[in-house]
CSV table of C-alpha atoms and ligand atoms in Angstrom, one decimal:
chain,number,residue,atom,x,y,z
A,1,MET,CA,52.0,-96.1,-69.2
A,2,ALA,CA,51.2,-92.5,-68.0
A,3,GLU,CA,50.4,-91.5,-71.5
A,4,LEU,CA,47.8,-94.7,-71.1
A,5,GLY,CA,46.1,-93.1,-68.2
A,6,HIS,CA,48.4,-94.8,-65.3
A,7,GLU,CA,49.7,-93.4,-62.2
A,8,VAL,CA,53.2,-94.0,-62.7
A,9,VAL,CA,56.6,-93.6,-60.6
A,10,GLY,CA,60.2,-94.6,-62.4
A,11,VAL,CA,62.9,-95.6,-60.4
A,12,ASP,CA,66.5,-95.8,-61.6
A,13,VAL,CA,70.0,-96.0,-60.0
A,14,ASP,CA,71.1,-93.4,-61.6
A,15,PRO,CA,70.7,-89.9,-60.4
A,16,ILE,CA,71.7,-88.0,-63.7
A,17,LYS,CA,69.1,-90.0,-65.5
A,18,ILE,CA,66.5,-89.5,-63.0
A,19,ALA,CA,67.2,-85.4,-63.0
A,20,ASN,CA,67.1,-85.5,-66.9
A,21,LEU,CA,63.8,-87.3,-66.8
A,22,SER,CA,62.2,-85.1,-64.1
A,23,ALA,CA,62.9,-82.1,-66.2
A,24,GLY,CA,61.5,-83.5,-69.5
A,25,ARG,CA,64.7,-84.7,-70.9
A,26,ALA,CA,64.8,-88.1,-72.5
A,27,PRO,CA,68.2,-89.8,-71.9
A,28,PHE,CA,68.6,-91.1,-75.6
A,29,PHE,CA,67.3,-89.8,-78.9
A,30,GLU,CA,63.9,-91.6,-79.7
A,31,PRO,CA,61.4,-90.1,-81.9
A,32,GLY,CA,58.4,-88.6,-80.2
A,33,LEU,CA,59.7,-89.9,-76.6
A,34,GLY,CA,60.9,-86.1,-75.7
A,35,GLU,CA,57.5,-84.7,-76.1
A,36,MET,CA,55.3,-87.4,-74.7
A,37,LEU,CA,57.6,-87.2,-71.7
A,38,THR,CA,57.1,-83.2,-71.2
A,39,LYS,CA,53.3,-84.1,-71.7
A,40,ALA,CA,53.2,-87.0,-69.0
A,41,ASN,CA,55.2,-84.8,-66.6
A,42,ALA,CA,53.0,-82.0,-67.0
A,43,SER,CA,50.0,-84.6,-66.4
A,44,GLY,CA,51.0,-85.1,-63.0
A,45,ARG,CA,50.8,-88.9,-63.7
A,46,LEU,CA,54.5,-89.6,-63.9
A,47,ARG,CA,57.5,-88.8,-61.7
A,48,PHE,CA,61.0,-90.1,-61.3
A,49,SER,CA,62.9,-91.1,-58.2
A,50,THR,CA,66.1,-92.9,-57.4
A,51,ALA,CA,64.5,-94.1,-53.8
A,52,MET,CA,63.1,-97.6,-54.3
A,53,ALA,CA,60.3,-96.7,-51.4
A,54,ASP,CA,58.6,-94.6,-53.9
A,55,VAL,CA,56.8,-97.6,-54.9
A,56,ALA,CA,55.5,-98.6,-51.9
A,57,ASP,CA,51.8,-97.3,-53.1
A,58,SER,CA,52.2,-98.9,-56.5
A,59,THR,CA,50.5,-102.3,-57.3
A,60,VAL,CA,52.2,-103.1,-60.7
A,61,HIS,CA,55.8,-103.0,-60.8
A,62,PHE,CA,57.7,-103.2,-64.4
A,63,ILE,CA,61.4,-104.5,-64.2
A,64,ALA,CA,62.6,-103.2,-67.4
A,65,VAL,CA,66.6,-103.1,-66.4
A,66,GLY,CA,69.2,-104.1,-69.1
A,67,THR,CA,70.6,-108.0,-69.6
A,68,PRO,CA,73.6,-107.2,-71.5
A,69,GLN,CA,75.9,-109.4,-72.5
A,70,LYS,CA,78.4,-111.1,-69.9
A,71,HIS,CA,82.3,-109.6,-70.0
A,72,GLY,CA,84.0,-112.5,-71.5
A,73,GLY,CA,81.3,-114.8,-72.2
A,74,ASN,CA,78.0,-115.1,-74.2
A,75,ALA,CA,75.5,-115.6,-71.6
A,76,ALA,CA,73.3,-112.8,-70.2
A,77,ASP,CA,74.3,-110.9,-67.3
A,78,LEU,CA,71.3,-111.0,-64.7
A,79,SER,CA,72.7,-109.0,-62.0
A,80,TYR,CA,70.5,-106.0,-63.0
A,81,VAL,CA,67.4,-107.9,-62.9
A,82,ASN,CA,68.2,-109.8,-59.5
A,83,ALA,CA,69.3,-106.8,-58.0
A,84,ALA,CA,65.8,-104.9,-59.1
A,85,LEU,CA,63.8,-107.9,-57.7
A,86,ASP,CA,66.1,-107.6,-54.0
A,87,GLY,CA,65.4,-104.1,-54.0
A,88,LEU,CA,61.6,-104.2,-54.8
A,89,ILE,CA,61.0,-106.9,-52.0
A,90,PRO,CA,61.2,-104.7,-49.1
A,91,PHE,CA,58.3,-102.7,-50.6
A,92,LEU,CA,55.7,-105.4,-52.1
A,93,LYS,CA,52.7,-106.2,-50.6
A,94,GLU,CA,49.8,-108.7,-50.9
A,95,GLY,CA,48.1,-108.5,-54.2
A,96,ASP,CA,50.8,-106.8,-55.9
A,97,LEU,CA,52.2,-108.0,-59.4
A,98,VAL,CA,55.8,-107.8,-60.3
A,99,VAL,CA,56.0,-107.8,-64.2
A,100,GLY,CA,59.0,-108.8,-65.8
A,101,LYS,CA,60.1,-106.8,-69.2
A,102,SER,CA,63.6,-107.6,-69.3
A,103,THR,CA,64.8,-110.0,-72.0
A,104,VAL,CA,65.9,-113.3,-70.0
A,105,PRO,CA,67.2,-116.6,-70.6
A,106,VAL,CA,64.5,-119.3,-70.4
A,107,GLY,CA,64.2,-120.4,-66.4
A,108,THR,CA,64.9,-117.1,-65.2
A,109,ALA,CA,61.2,-116.3,-64.5
A,110,ALA,CA,60.9,-119.6,-62.4
A,111,ASP,CA,63.6,-118.7,-60.3
A,112,LEU,CA,62.5,-115.0,-59.7
A,113,ALA,CA,58.9,-116.6,-58.9
A,114,ALA,CA,60.6,-119.1,-56.2
A,115,LYS,CA,62.5,-115.7,-54.7
A,116,LEU,CA,59.3,-113.8,-54.4
A,117,ALA,CA,57.4,-116.7,-53.0
A,118,ALA,CA,60.1,-117.2,-50.3
A,119,SER,CA,59.7,-113.3,-49.5
A,120,ALA,CA,56.3,-114.0,-48.2
A,121,THR,CA,55.2,-110.5,-49.5
A,122,GLY,CA,51.8,-111.8,-51.2
A,123,ALA,CA,53.1,-110.7,-54.5
A,124,THR,CA,53.5,-112.5,-57.7
A,125,LEU,CA,55.3,-112.4,-61.0
A,126,ALA,CA,54.2,-112.3,-64.6
A,127,TRP,CA,56.4,-112.1,-67.4
A,128,ASN,CA,55.5,-109.4,-70.1
A,129,PRO,CA,58.2,-109.6,-72.9
A,130,GLU,CA,58.9,-106.3,-74.8
A,131,PHE,CA,58.7,-106.1,-78.5
A,132,LEU,CA,59.3,-102.3,-79.0
A,133,ARG,CA,61.9,-101.4,-82.0
A,134,GLU,CA,64.3,-98.4,-81.2
A,135,GLY,CA,63.2,-95.5,-83.6
A,136,PHE,CA,59.3,-96.9,-83.3
A,137,ALA,CA,59.3,-97.0,-79.7
A,138,VAL,CA,56.6,-94.8,-78.7
A,139,GLN,CA,54.3,-96.1,-81.5
A,140,ASP,CA,55.2,-99.7,-80.7
A,141,THR,CA,54.5,-99.0,-77.0
A,142,ILE,CA,51.2,-97.3,-77.4
A,143,SER,CA,49.7,-99.7,-80.1
A,144,PRO,CA,51.8,-103.2,-79.8
A,145,ASP,CA,51.3,-105.9,-82.5
A,146,ARG,CA,50.5,-108.3,-79.7
A,147,LEU,CA,50.8,-108.9,-75.8
A,148,VAL,CA,52.4,-111.6,-74.5
A,149,TYR,CA,51.6,-112.7,-70.7
A,150,GLY,CA,53.4,-115.6,-69.0
A,151,VAL,CA,51.7,-116.3,-65.6
A,152,GLN,CA,51.5,-118.9,-63.2
A,153,GLU,CA,48.8,-121.6,-63.1
A,154,GLY,CA,46.0,-121.3,-61.3
A,155,PRO,CA,44.0,-118.3,-59.3
A,156,LYS,CA,47.3,-116.3,-58.9
A,157,GLY,CA,47.9,-116.4,-62.7
A,158,LEU,CA,44.1,-115.2,-63.3
A,159,GLN,CA,44.7,-112.5,-60.9
A,160,ALA,CA,47.9,-111.5,-62.6
A,161,LYS,CA,45.9,-111.8,-66.1
A,162,ALA,CA,43.3,-109.5,-64.9
A,163,ILE,CA,46.0,-106.9,-63.5
A,164,LEU,CA,47.6,-107.0,-66.8
A,165,ASP,CA,44.5,-106.6,-68.8
A,166,ASN,CA,43.9,-103.1,-66.8
A,167,VAL,CA,47.4,-102.1,-67.4
A,168,TYR,CA,46.8,-102.8,-71.2
A,169,ALA,CA,43.0,-101.9,-71.6
A,170,VAL,CA,43.5,-99.7,-74.4
A,171,ALA,CA,45.6,-102.0,-76.5
A,172,LEU,CA,43.2,-104.7,-75.6
A,173,SER,CA,40.1,-102.7,-76.8
A,174,ASN,CA,41.8,-102.1,-80.0
A,175,GLU,CA,41.9,-106.1,-80.6
A,176,THR,CA,45.7,-106.2,-79.8
A,177,PRO,CA,46.1,-110.2,-80.0
A,178,LEU,CA,46.9,-111.3,-76.7
A,179,VAL,CA,48.8,-114.6,-76.2
A,180,VAL,CA,48.6,-116.1,-72.6
A,181,SER,CA,51.2,-118.7,-71.5
A,182,ASP,CA,53.5,-120.2,-68.7
A,183,TYR,CA,56.7,-118.5,-67.8
A,184,ALA,CA,59.2,-120.2,-70.3
A,185,THR,CA,56.7,-120.0,-73.2
A,186,ALA,CA,57.1,-116.1,-72.5
A,187,GLU,CA,60.6,-116.0,-72.2
A,188,LEU,CA,61.1,-117.8,-75.4
A,189,VAL,CA,58.7,-116.1,-77.4
A,190,LYS,CA,61.1,-113.1,-77.3
A,191,VAL,CA,64.2,-114.8,-77.7
A,192,ALA,CA,62.6,-117.1,-80.3
A,193,ALA,CA,61.3,-113.4,-82.1
A,194,ASN,CA,64.7,-111.7,-82.2
A,195,ALA,CA,66.6,-114.8,-83.4
A,196,PHE,CA,64.1,-115.2,-86.0
A,197,LEU,CA,64.6,-111.8,-87.1
A,198,ALA,CA,68.4,-112.4,-87.0
A,199,THR,CA,68.2,-115.2,-89.2
A,200,LYS,CA,66.2,-113.5,-91.5
A,201,ILE,CA,68.9,-110.6,-91.9
A,202,SER,CA,71.7,-113.2,-92.3
A,203,PHE,CA,70.0,-115.4,-94.5
A,204,ILE,CA,69.8,-112.5,-97.1
A,205,ASN,CA,73.2,-111.6,-96.5
A,206,ALA,CA,74.4,-115.0,-97.0
A,207,MET,CA,72.4,-114.8,-100.4
A,208,ALA,CA,74.4,-111.5,-100.8
A,209,GLU,CA,77.6,-113.0,-100.5
A,210,ILE,CA,76.6,-115.7,-103.3
A,211,ALA,CA,75.2,-112.9,-105.5
A,212,GLU,CA,78.7,-111.2,-105.3
A,213,ALA,CA,80.4,-114.1,-106.3
A,214,THR,CA,77.7,-114.8,-109.4
A,215,GLY,CA,76.8,-111.4,-110.5
A,216,ALA,CA,73.2,-111.9,-109.3
A,217,ASP,CA,71.6,-108.7,-107.2
A,218,VAL,CA,70.3,-109.6,-104.0
A,219,THR,CA,67.9,-106.6,-103.9
A,220,LYS,CA,66.0,-108.1,-106.4
A,221,LEU,CA,66.1,-111.6,-105.3
A,222,ALA,CA,64.7,-110.0,-102.0
A,223,ASP,CA,62.2,-108.0,-103.7
A,224,ALA,CA,61.2,-111.6,-105.9
A,225,ILE,CA,61.2,-114.0,-102.4
A,226,GLY,CA,59.2,-111.4,-100.9
A,227,HIS,CA,56.1,-111.5,-102.8
A,228,ASP,CA,55.4,-114.9,-101.5
A,229,ASN,CA,53.5,-113.9,-98.4
A,230,ARG,CA,54.9,-116.6,-96.2
A,231,ILE,CA,58.5,-115.3,-96.7
A,232,GLY,CA,57.7,-111.5,-96.7
A,233,ARG,CA,60.0,-108.6,-97.8
A,234,ARG,CA,60.4,-107.0,-94.4
A,235,PHE,CA,64.0,-107.8,-92.7
A,236,LEU,CA,65.3,-108.8,-96.0
A,237,ASN,CA,67.5,-106.0,-96.5
A,238,ALA,CA,71.1,-107.0,-97.3
A,239,GLY,CA,74.2,-105.1,-96.0
A,240,VAL,CA,76.5,-104.5,-93.2
A,241,GLY,CA,74.1,-106.3,-91.1
A,242,PHE,CA,72.3,-106.3,-87.8
A,243,GLY,CA,73.7,-104.3,-84.5
A,244,GLY,CA,72.1,-102.8,-81.6
A,245,GLY,CA,71.8,-103.8,-77.9
A,246,CYS,CA,69.1,-106.7,-78.7
A,247,LEU,CA,69.6,-108.8,-81.9
A,248,PRO,CA,73.3,-109.7,-81.6
A,249,LYS,CA,73.5,-110.3,-77.6
A,250,ASP,CA,70.3,-112.1,-77.7
A,251,ILE,CA,71.3,-114.9,-80.0
A,252,ARG,CA,74.8,-115.5,-78.2
A,253,ALA,CA,72.5,-115.6,-74.5
A,254,PHE,CA,70.2,-118.0,-76.5
A,255,THR,CA,72.8,-119.9,-77.6
A,256,ALA,CA,74.4,-120.2,-74.3
A,257,ARG,CA,71.4,-121.1,-72.4
A,258,ALA,CA,70.7,-123.7,-74.8
A,259,GLU,CA,74.2,-125.2,-74.2
A,260,GLU,CA,73.5,-124.8,-70.8
A,261,LEU,CA,70.4,-127.1,-71.1
A,262,GLY,CA,72.4,-129.8,-73.2
A,263,LEU,CA,70.7,-128.4,-76.3
A,264,GLY,CA,73.3,-126.8,-78.1
A,265,GLU,CA,72.7,-128.4,-81.5
A,266,SER,CA,68.9,-127.3,-81.4
A,267,VAL,CA,70.1,-123.3,-82.1
A,268,ALA,CA,73.7,-124.4,-83.7
A,269,PHE,CA,72.7,-122.4,-86.8
A,270,LEU,CA,72.7,-119.3,-84.6
A,271,LYS,CA,76.2,-119.2,-84.5
A,272,GLU,CA,76.5,-119.5,-88.1
A,273,VAL,CA,74.1,-116.6,-88.1
A,274,ASP,CA,76.3,-114.4,-86.0
A,275,SER,CA,79.5,-115.2,-88.2
A,276,ILE,CA,77.8,-114.3,-91.4
A,277,ASN,CA,76.4,-111.0,-89.9
A,278,LEU,CA,80.1,-110.1,-88.7
A,279,ARG,CA,81.5,-111.4,-92.1
A,280,ARG,CA,79.4,-108.3,-93.9
A,281,ARG,CA,81.5,-105.6,-92.0
A,282,GLN,CA,84.6,-107.3,-93.0
A,283,ARG,CA,83.3,-107.2,-96.7
A,284,ALA,CA,82.4,-103.7,-96.4
A,285,VAL,CA,86.1,-102.9,-95.2
A,286,ALA,CA,87.7,-105.2,-97.9
A,287,MET,CA,85.7,-103.7,-100.4
A,288,ALA,CA,86.8,-99.9,-99.4
A,289,THR,CA,90.7,-101.7,-99.3
A,290,GLU,CA,90.3,-103.3,-102.7
A,291,SER,CA,88.6,-100.2,-104.3
A,292,LEU,CA,91.1,-98.0,-102.9
A,293,GLY,CA,94.1,-99.9,-104.8
A,294,GLY,CA,95.0,-102.4,-102.0
A,295,SER,CA,95.4,-100.3,-98.9
A,296,VAL,CA,93.2,-97.5,-97.2
A,297,ASN,CA,96.3,-96.3,-95.3
A,298,GLY,CA,96.3,-92.4,-95.4
A,299,ARG,CA,93.4,-91.8,-97.8
A,300,ARG,CA,90.7,-90.1,-96.9
A,301,ILE,CA,87.6,-91.7,-96.3
A,302,ALA,CA,83.9,-90.5,-95.2
A,303,VAL,CA,81.9,-92.5,-92.9
A,304,LEU,CA,78.2,-92.0,-93.2
A,305,GLY,CA,76.3,-93.3,-90.3
A,306,LEU,CA,77.6,-94.1,-86.9
A,307,ALA,CA,74.1,-95.4,-85.6
A,308,PHE,CA,73.1,-99.4,-85.5
A,309,LYS,CA,70.1,-98.2,-87.5
A,310,PRO,CA,68.4,-95.0,-88.6
A,311,ASN,CA,66.4,-92.7,-86.2
A,312,SER,CA,68.5,-93.9,-83.3
A,313,ASP,CA,71.8,-92.6,-81.4
A,314,ASP,CA,72.3,-96.2,-80.2
A,315,VAL,CA,76.2,-97.3,-81.1
A,316,ARG,CA,76.1,-100.5,-79.2
A,317,ASP,CA,77.2,-103.3,-81.4
A,318,SER,CA,76.8,-100.9,-84.3
A,319,PRO,CA,78.1,-102.5,-87.6
A,320,ALA,CA,78.2,-98.9,-89.0
A,321,LEU,CA,80.9,-97.8,-86.2
A,322,ASP,CA,82.9,-100.9,-86.4
A,323,VAL,CA,83.5,-100.0,-89.7
A,324,ALA,CA,84.5,-96.8,-89.3
A,325,VAL,CA,86.7,-98.4,-86.6
A,326,GLN,CA,88.2,-100.8,-88.7
A,327,LEU,CA,89.1,-98.1,-91.6
A,328,LYS,CA,90.8,-96.2,-88.8
A,329,GLY,CA,92.8,-99.0,-87.6
A,330,LEU,CA,94.0,-99.8,-90.9
A,331,GLY,CA,95.6,-96.6,-91.4
A,332,GLY,CA,92.4,-94.6,-93.1
A,333,ASP,CA,92.0,-90.7,-92.7
A,334,VAL,CA,88.4,-91.7,-91.5
A,335,ILE,CA,85.9,-88.7,-91.1
A,336,CYS,CA,82.7,-89.8,-89.3
A,337,HIS,CA,79.1,-88.2,-89.4
A,338,ASP,CA,75.8,-89.2,-88.1
A,339,PRO,CA,72.8,-86.9,-87.5
A,340,GLU,CA,72.4,-88.3,-83.7
A,341,ALA,CA,74.8,-90.9,-82.7
A,342,MET,CA,78.2,-88.9,-82.8
A,343,ALA,CA,78.2,-88.0,-79.2
A,344,ASN,CA,77.9,-91.8,-78.2
A,345,ALA,CA,80.3,-92.9,-81.0
A,346,ARG,CA,83.0,-90.2,-79.7
A,347,SER,CA,82.9,-91.6,-76.1
A,348,LYS,CA,83.3,-95.0,-77.0
A,349,HIS,CA,86.1,-94.4,-80.0
A,350,PRO,CA,87.7,-91.1,-78.9
A,351,GLN,CA,90.4,-91.7,-81.8
A,352,LEU,CA,87.7,-91.2,-84.6
A,353,SER,CA,87.3,-87.9,-86.2
A,354,PHE,CA,83.8,-86.5,-86.5
A,355,ALA,CA,82.3,-84.0,-89.1
A,356,ASP,CA,79.6,-81.3,-88.2
A,357,SER,CA,77.8,-82.4,-91.3
A,358,ALA,CA,77.7,-84.6,-94.0
A,359,ALA,CA,78.8,-82.1,-96.2
A,360,ASP,CA,81.9,-81.4,-94.1
A,361,ALA,CA,82.6,-85.2,-94.1
A,362,VAL,CA,82.6,-85.8,-97.8
A,363,THR,CA,84.5,-82.8,-98.6
A,364,GLY,CA,87.9,-83.9,-100.0
A,365,ALA,CA,87.1,-87.7,-99.4
A,366,ASP,CA,88.6,-90.1,-101.8
A,367,ALA,CA,85.9,-92.6,-100.6
A,368,ILE,CA,82.3,-92.2,-99.1
A,369,ILE,CA,81.0,-95.1,-97.3
A,370,VAL,CA,77.5,-95.3,-96.3
A,371,VAL,CA,76.7,-97.6,-93.1
A,372,THR,CA,73.6,-96.5,-91.7
A,373,GLU,CA,70.6,-95.8,-94.1
A,374,TRP,CA,69.3,-92.5,-92.6
A,375,ASP,CA,67.0,-90.4,-95.2
A,376,GLU,CA,69.8,-87.4,-95.0
A,377,TYR,CA,72.2,-89.7,-96.9
A,378,LYS,CA,69.7,-91.4,-99.3
A,379,GLN,CA,68.6,-87.9,-100.4
A,380,LEU,CA,72.2,-86.6,-101.0
A,381,ASP,CA,72.8,-85.0,-104.7
A,382,PRO,CA,75.5,-87.2,-106.2
A,383,ALA,CA,76.4,-84.4,-108.6
A,384,ALA,CA,76.9,-81.8,-105.8
A,385,VAL,CA,78.7,-84.3,-103.6
A,386,GLY,CA,81.0,-85.1,-106.6
A,387,GLU,CA,81.8,-81.0,-106.9
A,388,ILE,CA,83.2,-81.4,-103.3
A,389,ALA,CA,84.7,-84.8,-102.9
A,390,GLN,CA,88.3,-85.6,-104.2
A,391,GLY,CA,87.6,-89.2,-105.3
A,392,SER,CA,84.8,-90.6,-107.0
A,393,LEU,CA,84.4,-94.0,-104.8
A,394,VAL,CA,80.9,-94.7,-102.9
A,395,ILE,CA,80.1,-97.8,-101.0
A,396,ASP,CA,76.7,-98.2,-100.2
A,397,GLY,CA,76.8,-100.6,-97.0
A,398,ARG,CA,73.0,-100.6,-96.9
A,399,ASN,CA,71.5,-100.7,-100.3
A,400,CYS,CA,70.0,-97.3,-99.7
A,401,LEU,CA,71.3,-95.1,-102.5
A,402,ASP,CA,69.9,-94.7,-106.1
A,403,MET,CA,72.3,-96.7,-107.9
A,404,ALA,CA,71.7,-95.3,-111.3
A,405,ALA,CA,71.8,-91.5,-110.1
A,406,TRP,CA,75.1,-92.1,-108.5
A,407,ARG,CA,76.5,-94.1,-111.2
A,408,GLU,CA,75.1,-91.5,-113.9
A,409,ALA,CA,76.5,-88.6,-111.9
A,410,GLY,CA,80.0,-90.4,-112.4
A,411,TRP,CA,80.5,-92.3,-109.5
A,412,GLU,CA,82.2,-95.9,-109.2
A,413,TYR,CA,79.4,-97.2,-107.2
A,414,ARG,CA,79.8,-100.2,-105.1
A,415,SER,CA,77.1,-102.1,-102.7
A,416,MET,CA,76.4,-105.5,-100.8
A,417,GLY,CA,75.3,-107.9,-102.8
A,418,ARG,CA,74.6,-106.2,-106.3
A,419,PRO,CA,76.9,-106.3,-109.5
A,420,ASP,CA,79.4,-103.5,-109.7
A,421,HIS,CA,78.2,-102.6,-113.0
A,422,ASP,CA,75.1,-101.9,-115.0
A,423,ARG,CA,73.9,-104.5,-117.1
B,1,LIG,C1,65.0,-105.5,-82.1
B,1,LIG,C2,63.4,-106.2,-82.6
B,1,LIG,O1,63.3,-106.0,-84.0
B,1,LIG,C3,62.6,-105.7,-81.5
B,1,LIG,O2,61.2,-106.7,-81.8
B,1,LIG,C4,62.8,-106.1,-80.0
B,1,LIG,O3,61.9,-105.7,-79.3
B,1,LIG,C5,64.4,-105.4,-79.9
B,1,LIG,O4,65.0,-105.8,-80.6
B,1,LIG,C6,64.5,-105.6,-78.5
B,1,LIG,O5,65.0,-106.9,-78.2
B,1,LIG,O6,64.3,-104.9,-77.6
B,1,LIG,P1,66.0,-103.0,-82.7
B,1,LIG,O7,67.4,-103.8,-82.0
B,1,LIG,O8,65.5,-101.8,-82.3
B,1,LIG,O9,64.7,-104.1,-82.6
B,1,LIG,O10,66.4,-103.0,-84.1
B,1,LIG,P2,65.8,-103.7,-85.1
B,1,LIG,O11,65.0,-102.9,-86.3
B,1,LIG,O12,65.5,-105.3,-85.2
B,1,LIG,O13,67.1,-103.7,-86.2
B,1,LIG,C7,68.3,-104.5,-85.7
B,1,LIG,C8,69.4,-104.4,-86.8
B,1,LIG,O14,69.1,-105.4,-87.9
B,1,LIG,C9,69.8,-103.0,-87.1
B,1,LIG,O15,71.2,-103.2,-87.2
B,1,LIG,C10,69.2,-102.8,-88.7
B,1,LIG,O16,70.0,-102.2,-89.4
B,1,LIG,C11,69.4,-104.5,-89.0
B,1,LIG,N1,68.9,-104.9,-90.2
B,1,LIG,C12,67.1,-104.8,-90.0
B,1,LIG,C13,69.4,-105.3,-91.2
B,1,LIG,O17,70.4,-105.5,-91.7
B,1,LIG,N2,68.3,-105.7,-92.4
B,1,LIG,C14,67.1,-105.7,-92.1
B,1,LIG,O18,66.4,-106.3,-93.0
B,1,LIG,C15,66.5,-105.3,-91.0
């Protein structure tokens, strides 16, 4: 927002995060974010604070706190959203706009709007879901592929739209599509988009299961169906499946909300989407076990990748980290590497061992398993790796390596949904 020319104050309850941000240090790895933060801090348009009172001069108040999966359940935990609004209310004034960014179950905005109306501050609420992807967050924020405003009917809604049009003036001048709707639609757009993406990935992973049993190649299948513009090739990469802080918990929260509404049947398929997704991690572990003669116990396995996707240090619900933990649990001598996510992985799973480099991880390994498709791993030279590894088994959990090159260099190359032998 500061990059786009607005005067911004960022508030968080975590003093360490605020101190880091004020010093220009991004609290997580995200390409381009550190540079942009330094520039925005220097511009004088961006400052950070732990004191809610510092929002008093602002007109637009984004709520962008997390809505994680509830402990012991599938629903979303709304306590942070509620706390943020409660904290804001004493500092709101007539004409202010509170803008919800957090991913919430449908119906939440209406509840928050009622709370806001009862506060008699004169402020209104809009719901403005966020579609940025980790790894492309800067680009997706500056140039979003669409904007959605969920607003009230009548003059309050028109006023909210006018304020948001001003906030997003740069994107709108570049003809970014805009959909203006009621609250419920705006909330649903977000979860529907993530549910669709998760379904697309699980669809191709289901095809991978069939391909594995029949000798077909899921990557060629994806290319061929992807040429149909109605289907499209993106998000049809089979492998160990989806993870992260969004897709897995969003499909579960959506299912929980639909069940609350008595509409569980409408999204019952999302349970299958979740199951297919979790099965692929098991499949990767089973493939390693089977290929190592029935047990990984005592075998040295290099796990390349821990982040849920490349260009991120996020290990929340990461298939890669899960595979590493499962192999370790089965007695494997697991040594992990990730270019960015090792610190986060270590704090969650200190029982794992970590190597300083991919080369160190593969040295002496009986098997290598690639579970996050970082460029660094795609560029590994199979002949050079063959010189330092002990065994010759490589499992490509993301279908990202050059199959022919690895086989030519003498590796037993196995992957997700592709035949085990060249035809
Ligand atoms: C996702 C959505 O793509 C964003 O639009 C949304 O704003 C965000 O969630 C959110 O709700 O905040 P993100 O979690 O950053 O973004 O990650 P994705 O790029 O969607 O990837 C999710 C997972 O799917 C990753 O683990 C990735 O490896 C996996 N994936 C992706 C596949 O297994 N196959 C594919 O073909 C594509």
